[in-house]
N, C-alpha and C. Protein backbone atom coordinates (compact mmCIF):
# COMPACT_ATOMS: atom_id res chain seq x y z
N LEU A 1 -57.77 16.00 -54.93
CA LEU A 1 -57.36 15.63 -53.59
C LEU A 1 -56.04 16.28 -53.21
N GLU A 2 -55.14 16.40 -54.17
CA GLU A 2 -53.81 16.91 -53.85
C GLU A 2 -53.78 18.43 -53.80
N GLU A 3 -54.83 19.09 -54.29
CA GLU A 3 -54.85 20.55 -54.32
C GLU A 3 -54.97 21.11 -52.92
N ILE A 4 -54.12 22.08 -52.63
CA ILE A 4 -54.12 22.71 -51.33
C ILE A 4 -54.49 24.18 -51.51
N ILE A 5 -55.33 24.68 -50.63
CA ILE A 5 -55.72 26.08 -50.72
C ILE A 5 -54.51 26.93 -50.37
N PRO A 6 -54.13 27.85 -51.27
CA PRO A 6 -52.96 28.69 -50.99
C PRO A 6 -53.17 29.55 -49.75
N LYS A 7 -52.12 29.68 -48.96
CA LYS A 7 -52.18 30.49 -47.76
C LYS A 7 -50.98 31.43 -47.72
N PRO A 8 -51.13 32.60 -47.11
CA PRO A 8 -49.97 33.47 -46.92
C PRO A 8 -48.93 32.79 -46.03
N VAL A 9 -47.68 33.22 -46.14
CA VAL A 9 -46.60 32.62 -45.36
C VAL A 9 -46.95 32.55 -43.88
N GLU A 10 -47.47 33.65 -43.32
CA GLU A 10 -47.71 33.68 -41.88
C GLU A 10 -48.90 32.82 -41.45
N ASP A 11 -49.70 32.34 -42.38
CA ASP A 11 -50.88 31.55 -42.04
C ASP A 11 -50.72 30.05 -42.26
N THR A 12 -49.53 29.58 -42.55
CA THR A 12 -49.39 28.16 -42.87
C THR A 12 -49.51 27.28 -41.63
N GLY A 13 -49.33 27.82 -40.45
CA GLY A 13 -49.55 27.07 -39.23
C GLY A 13 -48.53 25.98 -38.98
N SER A 14 -48.13 25.82 -37.75
CA SER A 14 -47.16 24.82 -37.30
C SER A 14 -45.99 24.64 -38.27
N ILE A 15 -45.28 25.71 -38.53
CA ILE A 15 -44.13 25.65 -39.44
C ILE A 15 -43.01 24.85 -38.78
N LEU A 16 -42.53 23.85 -39.50
CA LEU A 16 -41.46 23.01 -38.98
C LEU A 16 -40.10 23.46 -39.48
N LYS A 17 -40.06 23.97 -40.71
CA LYS A 17 -38.81 24.46 -41.28
C LYS A 17 -39.15 25.45 -42.38
N GLN A 18 -38.32 26.48 -42.50
CA GLN A 18 -38.51 27.46 -43.56
C GLN A 18 -37.17 28.09 -43.89
N GLY A 19 -37.06 28.58 -45.10
CA GLY A 19 -35.82 29.23 -45.51
C GLY A 19 -35.75 29.31 -47.03
N TYR A 20 -34.70 30.01 -47.50
CA TYR A 20 -34.52 30.14 -48.95
C TYR A 20 -33.84 28.90 -49.52
N LEU A 21 -34.40 28.41 -50.60
CA LEU A 21 -33.83 27.32 -51.38
C LEU A 21 -33.90 27.72 -52.84
N GLU A 22 -33.06 27.10 -53.66
CA GLU A 22 -33.23 27.26 -55.10
C GLU A 22 -34.04 26.06 -55.57
N LYS A 23 -35.08 26.35 -56.31
CA LYS A 23 -35.97 25.30 -56.82
C LYS A 23 -35.77 25.20 -58.32
N ARG A 24 -35.63 23.98 -58.79
CA ARG A 24 -35.49 23.79 -60.24
C ARG A 24 -36.83 24.02 -60.89
N SER A 25 -36.84 24.89 -61.88
CA SER A 25 -38.07 25.21 -62.60
C SER A 25 -38.44 24.06 -63.52
N ARG A 26 -39.72 23.77 -63.56
CA ARG A 26 -40.20 22.70 -64.43
C ARG A 26 -40.15 23.15 -65.89
N GLU A 27 -40.47 24.41 -66.12
CA GLU A 27 -40.47 24.96 -67.48
C GLU A 27 -39.58 26.19 -67.53
N HIS A 28 -38.28 25.98 -67.73
CA HIS A 28 -37.40 27.14 -67.83
C HIS A 28 -37.14 27.43 -69.31
N SER A 29 -37.07 28.71 -69.62
CA SER A 29 -36.81 29.11 -71.00
C SER A 29 -35.31 29.24 -71.22
N PHE A 30 -34.95 29.49 -72.43
CA PHE A 30 -33.54 29.65 -72.78
C PHE A 30 -32.95 30.85 -72.02
N PHE A 31 -33.75 31.89 -71.83
CA PHE A 31 -33.28 33.10 -71.17
C PHE A 31 -33.44 33.04 -69.65
N GLY A 32 -34.39 32.27 -69.19
CA GLY A 32 -34.65 32.19 -67.75
C GLY A 32 -33.71 31.22 -67.06
N SER A 33 -33.56 31.41 -65.77
CA SER A 33 -32.70 30.54 -64.99
C SER A 33 -33.39 29.19 -64.75
N GLU A 34 -32.58 28.15 -64.77
CA GLU A 34 -33.11 26.81 -64.47
C GLU A 34 -33.43 26.70 -62.98
N TRP A 35 -32.65 27.37 -62.13
CA TRP A 35 -32.83 27.36 -60.69
C TRP A 35 -33.30 28.74 -60.23
N GLN A 36 -34.40 28.76 -59.49
CA GLN A 36 -34.97 30.02 -59.01
C GLN A 36 -35.01 30.03 -57.49
N LYS A 37 -34.58 31.14 -56.92
CA LYS A 37 -34.59 31.29 -55.47
C LYS A 37 -36.03 31.41 -54.98
N ARG A 38 -36.39 30.58 -54.00
CA ARG A 38 -37.75 30.56 -53.46
C ARG A 38 -37.69 30.48 -51.94
N TRP A 39 -38.65 31.15 -51.30
CA TRP A 39 -38.82 31.02 -49.85
C TRP A 39 -39.68 29.78 -49.64
N CYS A 40 -39.13 28.80 -48.96
CA CYS A 40 -39.83 27.52 -48.79
C CYS A 40 -40.26 27.33 -47.34
N VAL A 41 -41.46 26.77 -47.19
CA VAL A 41 -42.05 26.57 -45.87
C VAL A 41 -42.59 25.14 -45.79
N LEU A 42 -42.18 24.43 -44.74
CA LEU A 42 -42.65 23.07 -44.51
C LEU A 42 -43.47 23.06 -43.23
N ASN A 43 -44.72 22.60 -43.33
CA ASN A 43 -45.49 22.38 -42.11
C ASN A 43 -45.82 20.89 -42.04
N ARG A 44 -46.67 20.49 -41.14
CA ARG A 44 -46.92 19.06 -40.92
C ARG A 44 -47.55 18.34 -42.11
N ARG A 45 -48.20 19.08 -42.99
CA ARG A 45 -48.92 18.43 -44.08
C ARG A 45 -48.47 18.82 -45.47
N ALA A 46 -47.83 19.97 -45.59
CA ALA A 46 -47.57 20.47 -46.94
C ALA A 46 -46.24 21.22 -47.03
N PHE A 47 -45.80 21.35 -48.27
CA PHE A 47 -44.59 22.11 -48.60
C PHE A 47 -45.05 23.26 -49.49
N TYR A 48 -44.73 24.48 -49.09
CA TYR A 48 -45.10 25.68 -49.85
C TYR A 48 -43.84 26.34 -50.37
N TYR A 49 -43.91 26.94 -51.56
CA TYR A 49 -42.80 27.77 -52.01
C TYR A 49 -43.33 29.08 -52.57
N TYR A 50 -42.65 30.16 -52.16
CA TYR A 50 -43.06 31.53 -52.44
C TYR A 50 -41.97 32.25 -53.23
N ALA A 51 -42.33 33.34 -53.89
CA ALA A 51 -41.35 34.16 -54.61
C ALA A 51 -40.31 34.70 -53.63
N ASN A 52 -40.76 35.14 -52.45
CA ASN A 52 -39.85 35.61 -51.41
C ASN A 52 -40.55 35.53 -50.05
N GLU A 53 -39.83 35.91 -49.02
CA GLU A 53 -40.31 35.80 -47.64
C GLU A 53 -41.55 36.65 -47.37
N LYS A 54 -41.73 37.72 -48.10
CA LYS A 54 -42.85 38.65 -47.89
C LYS A 54 -44.10 38.29 -48.69
N SER A 55 -44.00 37.33 -49.59
CA SER A 55 -45.12 36.98 -50.48
C SER A 55 -46.34 36.53 -49.69
N LYS A 56 -47.51 36.93 -50.17
CA LYS A 56 -48.77 36.53 -49.54
C LYS A 56 -49.33 35.24 -50.14
N GLN A 57 -49.07 35.02 -51.41
CA GLN A 57 -49.58 33.82 -52.08
C GLN A 57 -48.40 32.95 -52.54
N PRO A 58 -48.48 31.64 -52.30
CA PRO A 58 -47.39 30.77 -52.74
C PRO A 58 -47.36 30.63 -54.27
N LYS A 59 -46.19 30.43 -54.79
CA LYS A 59 -46.03 30.11 -56.22
C LYS A 59 -46.53 28.69 -56.45
N GLY A 60 -46.46 27.89 -55.42
CA GLY A 60 -46.91 26.51 -55.51
C GLY A 60 -46.88 25.83 -54.15
N SER A 61 -47.55 24.70 -54.08
CA SER A 61 -47.57 23.92 -52.84
C SER A 61 -47.99 22.51 -53.18
N PHE A 62 -47.62 21.58 -52.31
CA PHE A 62 -48.04 20.20 -52.49
C PHE A 62 -48.09 19.51 -51.14
N SER A 63 -48.99 18.55 -51.02
CA SER A 63 -49.09 17.74 -49.82
C SER A 63 -47.89 16.80 -49.79
N ILE A 64 -47.21 16.71 -48.65
CA ILE A 64 -46.03 15.85 -48.60
C ILE A 64 -46.38 14.40 -48.27
N GLU A 65 -47.65 14.14 -48.06
CA GLU A 65 -48.07 12.76 -47.78
C GLU A 65 -47.66 11.85 -48.93
N HIS A 66 -47.09 10.72 -48.61
CA HIS A 66 -46.62 9.72 -49.57
C HIS A 66 -45.34 10.12 -50.30
N TYR A 67 -44.81 11.32 -50.04
CA TYR A 67 -43.54 11.73 -50.63
C TYR A 67 -42.40 11.24 -49.77
N ASN A 68 -41.20 11.33 -50.31
CA ASN A 68 -39.98 11.03 -49.57
C ASN A 68 -38.96 12.07 -49.97
N ALA A 69 -37.94 12.26 -49.16
CA ALA A 69 -36.88 13.22 -49.47
C ALA A 69 -35.55 12.51 -49.41
N ARG A 70 -34.65 12.93 -50.29
CA ARG A 70 -33.31 12.35 -50.29
C ARG A 70 -32.32 13.33 -50.91
N LEU A 71 -31.07 13.23 -50.48
CA LEU A 71 -30.01 14.03 -51.08
C LEU A 71 -29.85 13.57 -52.52
N ALA A 72 -29.53 14.51 -53.41
CA ALA A 72 -29.48 14.19 -54.84
C ALA A 72 -28.35 14.97 -55.52
N CYS A 73 -27.12 14.49 -55.36
CA CYS A 73 -25.95 15.18 -55.94
C CYS A 73 -25.98 15.21 -57.46
N HIS A 74 -26.74 14.33 -58.08
CA HIS A 74 -26.79 14.25 -59.55
C HIS A 74 -27.53 15.43 -60.19
N LEU A 75 -28.22 16.24 -59.41
CA LEU A 75 -29.04 17.32 -59.97
C LEU A 75 -28.21 18.46 -60.57
N ARG A 76 -27.01 18.64 -60.05
CA ARG A 76 -26.15 19.72 -60.56
C ARG A 76 -24.76 19.18 -60.83
N LYS A 77 -24.08 19.86 -61.73
CA LYS A 77 -22.71 19.46 -62.06
C LYS A 77 -21.70 20.44 -61.45
N ASP A 78 -22.19 21.56 -60.93
CA ASP A 78 -21.29 22.60 -60.40
C ASP A 78 -20.91 22.34 -58.94
N SER A 79 -20.31 23.33 -58.31
CA SER A 79 -19.81 23.20 -56.94
C SER A 79 -20.94 23.05 -55.92
N ARG A 80 -22.17 23.31 -56.30
CA ARG A 80 -23.31 23.23 -55.37
C ARG A 80 -23.99 21.87 -55.40
N LYS A 81 -23.41 20.91 -56.11
CA LYS A 81 -24.08 19.61 -56.27
C LYS A 81 -24.30 18.90 -54.92
N SER A 82 -23.43 19.13 -53.95
CA SER A 82 -23.60 18.48 -52.65
C SER A 82 -24.66 19.17 -51.78
N CYS A 83 -25.27 20.23 -52.31
CA CYS A 83 -26.33 20.96 -51.59
C CYS A 83 -27.72 20.59 -52.10
N CYS A 84 -27.80 19.64 -53.01
CA CYS A 84 -29.08 19.33 -53.67
C CYS A 84 -29.84 18.22 -52.95
N PHE A 85 -31.15 18.34 -53.03
CA PHE A 85 -32.03 17.27 -52.56
C PHE A 85 -33.30 17.29 -53.39
N GLU A 86 -34.02 16.19 -53.33
CA GLU A 86 -35.28 16.11 -54.07
C GLU A 86 -36.36 15.52 -53.18
N ILE A 87 -37.58 15.91 -53.49
CA ILE A 87 -38.76 15.39 -52.79
C ILE A 87 -39.54 14.62 -53.85
N ILE A 88 -39.65 13.32 -53.64
CA ILE A 88 -40.17 12.43 -54.69
C ILE A 88 -41.34 11.59 -54.21
N CYS A 89 -42.17 11.21 -55.18
CA CYS A 89 -43.27 10.28 -54.94
C CYS A 89 -43.56 9.58 -56.26
N PRO A 90 -43.55 8.25 -56.27
CA PRO A 90 -43.83 7.54 -57.53
C PRO A 90 -45.16 7.97 -58.13
N GLY A 91 -45.15 8.27 -59.41
CA GLY A 91 -46.36 8.65 -60.11
C GLY A 91 -46.73 10.12 -59.96
N LYS A 92 -45.93 10.87 -59.22
CA LYS A 92 -46.20 12.30 -59.05
C LYS A 92 -44.95 13.09 -59.41
N ARG A 93 -45.09 14.39 -59.47
CA ARG A 93 -43.98 15.27 -59.81
C ARG A 93 -42.87 15.17 -58.77
N THR A 94 -41.63 15.22 -59.24
CA THR A 94 -40.46 15.29 -58.35
C THR A 94 -40.07 16.76 -58.22
N TYR A 95 -39.86 17.20 -56.99
CA TYR A 95 -39.45 18.58 -56.73
C TYR A 95 -37.96 18.57 -56.40
N GLU A 96 -37.20 19.43 -57.06
CA GLU A 96 -35.75 19.45 -56.91
C GLU A 96 -35.29 20.79 -56.34
N PHE A 97 -34.41 20.73 -55.33
CA PHE A 97 -33.98 21.93 -54.62
C PHE A 97 -32.48 21.94 -54.40
N THR A 98 -31.95 23.16 -54.25
CA THR A 98 -30.56 23.36 -53.85
C THR A 98 -30.59 24.23 -52.59
N ALA A 99 -29.98 23.73 -51.54
CA ALA A 99 -29.90 24.48 -50.28
C ALA A 99 -28.65 25.35 -50.27
N PRO A 100 -28.56 26.30 -49.34
CA PRO A 100 -27.38 27.15 -49.27
C PRO A 100 -26.10 26.39 -48.91
N SER A 101 -26.23 25.24 -48.23
CA SER A 101 -25.06 24.45 -47.83
C SER A 101 -25.44 22.97 -47.79
N PRO A 102 -24.43 22.09 -47.84
CA PRO A 102 -24.73 20.65 -47.71
C PRO A 102 -25.42 20.33 -46.39
N ALA A 103 -25.01 20.99 -45.32
CA ALA A 103 -25.64 20.74 -44.00
C ALA A 103 -27.11 21.15 -44.02
N GLU A 104 -27.40 22.26 -44.67
CA GLU A 104 -28.79 22.73 -44.77
C GLU A 104 -29.63 21.75 -45.60
N ALA A 105 -29.05 21.23 -46.66
CA ALA A 105 -29.77 20.23 -47.48
C ALA A 105 -30.10 19.01 -46.63
N GLU A 106 -29.15 18.57 -45.82
CA GLU A 106 -29.39 17.42 -44.95
C GLU A 106 -30.48 17.72 -43.94
N GLU A 107 -30.50 18.95 -43.41
CA GLU A 107 -31.54 19.33 -42.44
C GLU A 107 -32.93 19.25 -43.07
N TRP A 108 -33.06 19.75 -44.29
CA TRP A 108 -34.37 19.68 -44.98
C TRP A 108 -34.78 18.23 -45.17
N VAL A 109 -33.87 17.41 -45.65
CA VAL A 109 -34.17 15.99 -45.89
C VAL A 109 -34.54 15.31 -44.58
N ASP A 110 -33.73 15.53 -43.55
CA ASP A 110 -34.00 14.91 -42.24
C ASP A 110 -35.35 15.33 -41.69
N GLN A 111 -35.66 16.62 -41.80
CA GLN A 111 -36.93 17.12 -41.27
C GLN A 111 -38.12 16.49 -41.99
N ILE A 112 -38.03 16.39 -43.31
CA ILE A 112 -39.13 15.80 -44.08
C ILE A 112 -39.26 14.32 -43.76
N GLN A 113 -38.14 13.61 -43.71
CA GLN A 113 -38.19 12.18 -43.39
C GLN A 113 -38.71 11.94 -41.98
N PHE A 114 -38.26 12.76 -41.04
CA PHE A 114 -38.73 12.65 -39.66
C PHE A 114 -40.24 12.87 -39.59
N LEU A 115 -40.69 13.89 -40.30
CA LEU A 115 -42.12 14.19 -40.32
C LEU A 115 -42.92 13.03 -40.90
N LEU A 116 -42.47 12.49 -42.02
CA LEU A 116 -43.18 11.38 -42.66
C LEU A 116 -43.12 10.13 -41.80
N LYS A 117 -41.99 9.86 -41.18
CA LYS A 117 -41.87 8.71 -40.29
C LYS A 117 -42.75 8.91 -39.07
N GLY A 118 -42.72 10.12 -38.53
CA GLY A 118 -43.53 10.43 -37.35
C GLY A 118 -45.01 10.26 -37.62
N GLU A 119 -45.46 10.67 -38.81
CA GLU A 119 -46.87 10.52 -39.16
C GLU A 119 -47.26 9.05 -39.21
N SER A 120 -46.40 8.21 -39.80
CA SER A 120 -46.75 6.79 -39.89
C SER A 120 -46.67 6.13 -38.53
N ASP A 121 -45.65 6.51 -37.71
CA ASP A 121 -45.55 5.97 -36.36
C ASP A 121 -46.74 6.41 -35.52
N LEU A 122 -47.10 7.67 -35.65
CA LEU A 122 -48.20 8.23 -34.87
C LEU A 122 -49.51 7.51 -35.20
N SER A 123 -49.75 7.28 -36.47
CA SER A 123 -51.01 6.64 -36.85
C SER A 123 -51.04 5.19 -36.35
N SER A 124 -49.89 4.53 -36.29
CA SER A 124 -49.89 3.14 -35.83
C SER A 124 -49.99 3.07 -34.31
N LEU A 125 -49.56 4.11 -33.61
CA LEU A 125 -49.60 4.10 -32.14
C LEU A 125 -50.86 4.71 -31.56
N THR A 126 -51.55 5.49 -32.31
CA THR A 126 -52.67 6.26 -31.78
C THR A 126 -53.77 5.36 -31.22
N ILE A 127 -54.21 4.37 -31.96
CA ILE A 127 -55.37 3.59 -31.54
C ILE A 127 -55.09 2.78 -30.27
N PRO A 128 -54.00 2.00 -30.19
CA PRO A 128 -53.75 1.27 -28.94
C PRO A 128 -53.58 2.22 -27.76
N HIS A 129 -52.93 3.34 -27.95
CA HIS A 129 -52.71 4.29 -26.87
C HIS A 129 -54.04 4.81 -26.35
N ASP A 130 -54.95 5.14 -27.22
CA ASP A 130 -56.26 5.64 -26.82
C ASP A 130 -57.03 4.58 -26.04
N GLU A 131 -56.94 3.33 -26.50
CA GLU A 131 -57.66 2.26 -25.81
C GLU A 131 -57.14 2.09 -24.39
N GLU A 132 -55.83 2.17 -24.21
CA GLU A 132 -55.25 2.05 -22.87
C GLU A 132 -55.76 3.17 -21.98
N ASP A 133 -55.78 4.40 -22.51
CA ASP A 133 -56.23 5.53 -21.73
C ASP A 133 -57.68 5.34 -21.29
N GLU A 134 -58.51 4.86 -22.21
CA GLU A 134 -59.92 4.67 -21.87
C GLU A 134 -60.06 3.63 -20.76
N GLU A 135 -59.29 2.54 -20.86
CA GLU A 135 -59.39 1.51 -19.83
C GLU A 135 -58.94 2.05 -18.49
N GLU A 136 -57.83 2.80 -18.48
CA GLU A 136 -57.34 3.36 -17.23
C GLU A 136 -58.39 4.28 -16.62
N THR A 137 -58.96 5.14 -17.42
CA THR A 137 -59.97 6.06 -16.93
C THR A 137 -61.15 5.28 -16.38
N TYR A 138 -61.58 4.25 -17.10
CA TYR A 138 -62.71 3.45 -16.68
C TYR A 138 -62.40 2.76 -15.36
N ASN A 139 -61.21 2.16 -15.25
CA ASN A 139 -60.83 1.48 -14.03
C ASN A 139 -60.70 2.45 -12.86
N ASP A 140 -60.15 3.63 -13.13
CA ASP A 140 -60.01 4.63 -12.08
C ASP A 140 -61.39 5.01 -11.53
N VAL A 141 -62.35 5.18 -12.42
CA VAL A 141 -63.69 5.56 -12.00
C VAL A 141 -64.30 4.45 -11.16
N ASP A 142 -64.16 3.20 -11.63
CA ASP A 142 -64.70 2.07 -10.89
C ASP A 142 -64.08 1.98 -9.50
N SER A 143 -62.75 2.03 -9.44
CA SER A 143 -62.09 1.86 -8.16
C SER A 143 -62.42 3.01 -7.21
N SER A 144 -62.49 4.23 -7.71
CA SER A 144 -62.80 5.35 -6.83
C SER A 144 -64.26 5.27 -6.37
N ASP A 145 -65.14 4.80 -7.23
CA ASP A 145 -66.54 4.65 -6.82
C ASP A 145 -66.67 3.62 -5.70
N SER A 146 -66.00 2.49 -5.86
CA SER A 146 -66.14 1.44 -4.85
C SER A 146 -65.49 1.90 -3.55
N VAL A 147 -64.39 2.62 -3.62
CA VAL A 147 -63.76 3.13 -2.41
C VAL A 147 -64.69 4.13 -1.74
N ASN A 148 -65.24 5.05 -2.53
CA ASN A 148 -66.15 6.05 -1.97
C ASN A 148 -67.38 5.39 -1.36
N THR A 149 -67.92 4.40 -2.02
CA THR A 149 -69.12 3.73 -1.53
C THR A 149 -68.82 3.06 -0.19
N SER A 150 -67.73 2.29 -0.12
CA SER A 150 -67.42 1.61 1.13
C SER A 150 -67.04 2.63 2.19
N HIS A 151 -66.37 3.68 1.82
CA HIS A 151 -65.98 4.72 2.76
C HIS A 151 -67.23 5.41 3.32
N ASN A 152 -68.16 5.73 2.44
CA ASN A 152 -69.40 6.37 2.88
C ASN A 152 -70.19 5.44 3.79
N THR A 153 -70.24 4.17 3.46
CA THR A 153 -70.97 3.22 4.28
C THR A 153 -70.35 3.17 5.67
N THR A 154 -69.03 3.14 5.71
CA THR A 154 -68.34 3.10 6.99
C THR A 154 -68.65 4.37 7.78
N LEU A 155 -68.61 5.51 7.14
CA LEU A 155 -68.92 6.76 7.83
C LEU A 155 -70.34 6.75 8.36
N ASN A 156 -71.26 6.28 7.54
CA ASN A 156 -72.66 6.26 7.96
C ASN A 156 -72.83 5.36 9.18
N GLN A 157 -72.15 4.21 9.19
CA GLN A 157 -72.24 3.31 10.35
C GLN A 157 -71.66 3.99 11.58
N ASP A 158 -70.53 4.66 11.40
CA ASP A 158 -69.90 5.35 12.52
C ASP A 158 -70.82 6.44 13.06
N GLU A 159 -71.43 7.21 12.16
CA GLU A 159 -72.32 8.28 12.57
C GLU A 159 -73.50 7.74 13.37
N SER A 160 -74.07 6.64 12.89
CA SER A 160 -75.22 6.09 13.61
C SER A 160 -74.79 5.58 14.98
N ASN A 161 -73.59 5.01 15.08
CA ASN A 161 -73.09 4.56 16.39
C ASN A 161 -72.87 5.73 17.32
N ILE A 162 -72.30 6.80 16.78
CA ILE A 162 -72.05 7.99 17.58
C ILE A 162 -73.38 8.61 18.01
N GLU A 163 -74.34 8.62 17.08
CA GLU A 163 -75.63 9.24 17.37
C GLU A 163 -76.31 8.55 18.55
N MET A 164 -76.18 7.25 18.61
CA MET A 164 -76.82 6.52 19.71
C MET A 164 -76.12 6.82 21.03
N LYS A 165 -74.79 6.97 21.01
CA LYS A 165 -74.05 7.16 22.24
C LYS A 165 -74.12 8.62 22.71
N GLU A 166 -73.95 9.57 21.76
CA GLU A 166 -73.87 10.97 22.17
C GLU A 166 -74.84 11.80 21.34
N GLU A 167 -76.07 11.88 21.73
CA GLU A 167 -77.08 12.61 20.98
C GLU A 167 -76.83 14.11 21.00
N ASP A 168 -76.19 14.63 22.03
CA ASP A 168 -76.01 16.07 22.15
C ASP A 168 -75.13 16.66 21.03
N ILE A 169 -74.28 15.88 20.43
CA ILE A 169 -73.44 16.36 19.33
C ILE A 169 -74.32 16.76 18.15
N TYR A 170 -75.42 16.10 17.95
CA TYR A 170 -76.25 16.32 16.77
C TYR A 170 -77.39 17.30 17.01
N GLU A 171 -77.40 18.02 18.12
CA GLU A 171 -78.47 18.97 18.39
C GLU A 171 -78.49 20.12 17.38
N VAL A 172 -77.32 20.46 16.77
CA VAL A 172 -77.26 21.58 15.84
C VAL A 172 -77.76 21.19 14.45
N LEU A 173 -77.99 19.94 14.17
CA LEU A 173 -78.44 19.52 12.85
C LEU A 173 -79.86 20.00 12.62
N PRO A 174 -80.18 20.34 11.34
CA PRO A 174 -81.52 20.85 11.04
C PRO A 174 -82.64 19.90 11.47
N GLY A 175 -82.44 18.62 11.40
CA GLY A 175 -83.48 17.67 11.77
C GLY A 175 -83.75 17.66 13.25
N LYS A 176 -82.78 18.05 14.06
CA LYS A 176 -82.91 18.01 15.53
C LYS A 176 -83.42 19.32 16.12
N GLN A 177 -83.33 20.43 15.36
CA GLN A 177 -83.69 21.74 15.92
C GLN A 177 -85.17 21.84 16.33
N PRO A 178 -86.13 21.27 15.59
CA PRO A 178 -87.53 21.41 16.02
C PRO A 178 -87.77 20.83 17.41
N ASN A 179 -86.99 19.88 17.88
CA ASN A 179 -87.17 19.29 19.21
C ASN A 179 -86.66 20.20 20.32
N GLU A 180 -85.85 21.19 19.96
CA GLU A 180 -85.32 22.11 20.96
C GLU A 180 -86.41 23.05 21.45
N PRO A 181 -86.39 23.49 22.72
CA PRO A 181 -87.41 24.43 23.25
C PRO A 181 -87.26 25.84 22.71
């Protein structure tokens, strides 16, 4: 269920935020860096990370549903500790990142939290909103039908009254032409 089909950077659709972050490697070797620079892309449903901005296939991705984001100064001991944040979900892998600046880290966290909050708000508001729209549409149709019906009836009565008083007005009508010489 959590597996996402990898997509090229330009095909991720509705990108909400993207940029370079350092991602903590899950399996770093003695010689390899613990933090690796990655091009990260957040859309409405998933978080993708690529080797660089030009990469066609992501190094990894995960659905952000049920995840949360928070600043995490404890991830580093150096001067960049105030630039760290993590994306967490109980029972699932925690993803750890370092942004270029503390402000940028806050932007990533805020964007993810806003997205997750928006999804839950949206799902709770969607059904009542739709029901209201349906009722309005239904009532509009009813009211316009009854107005049109009464309006048409009134017109028909007026036409018949006019027809009796002034028959010459209706001589051009197709029904009246056969009576003409």
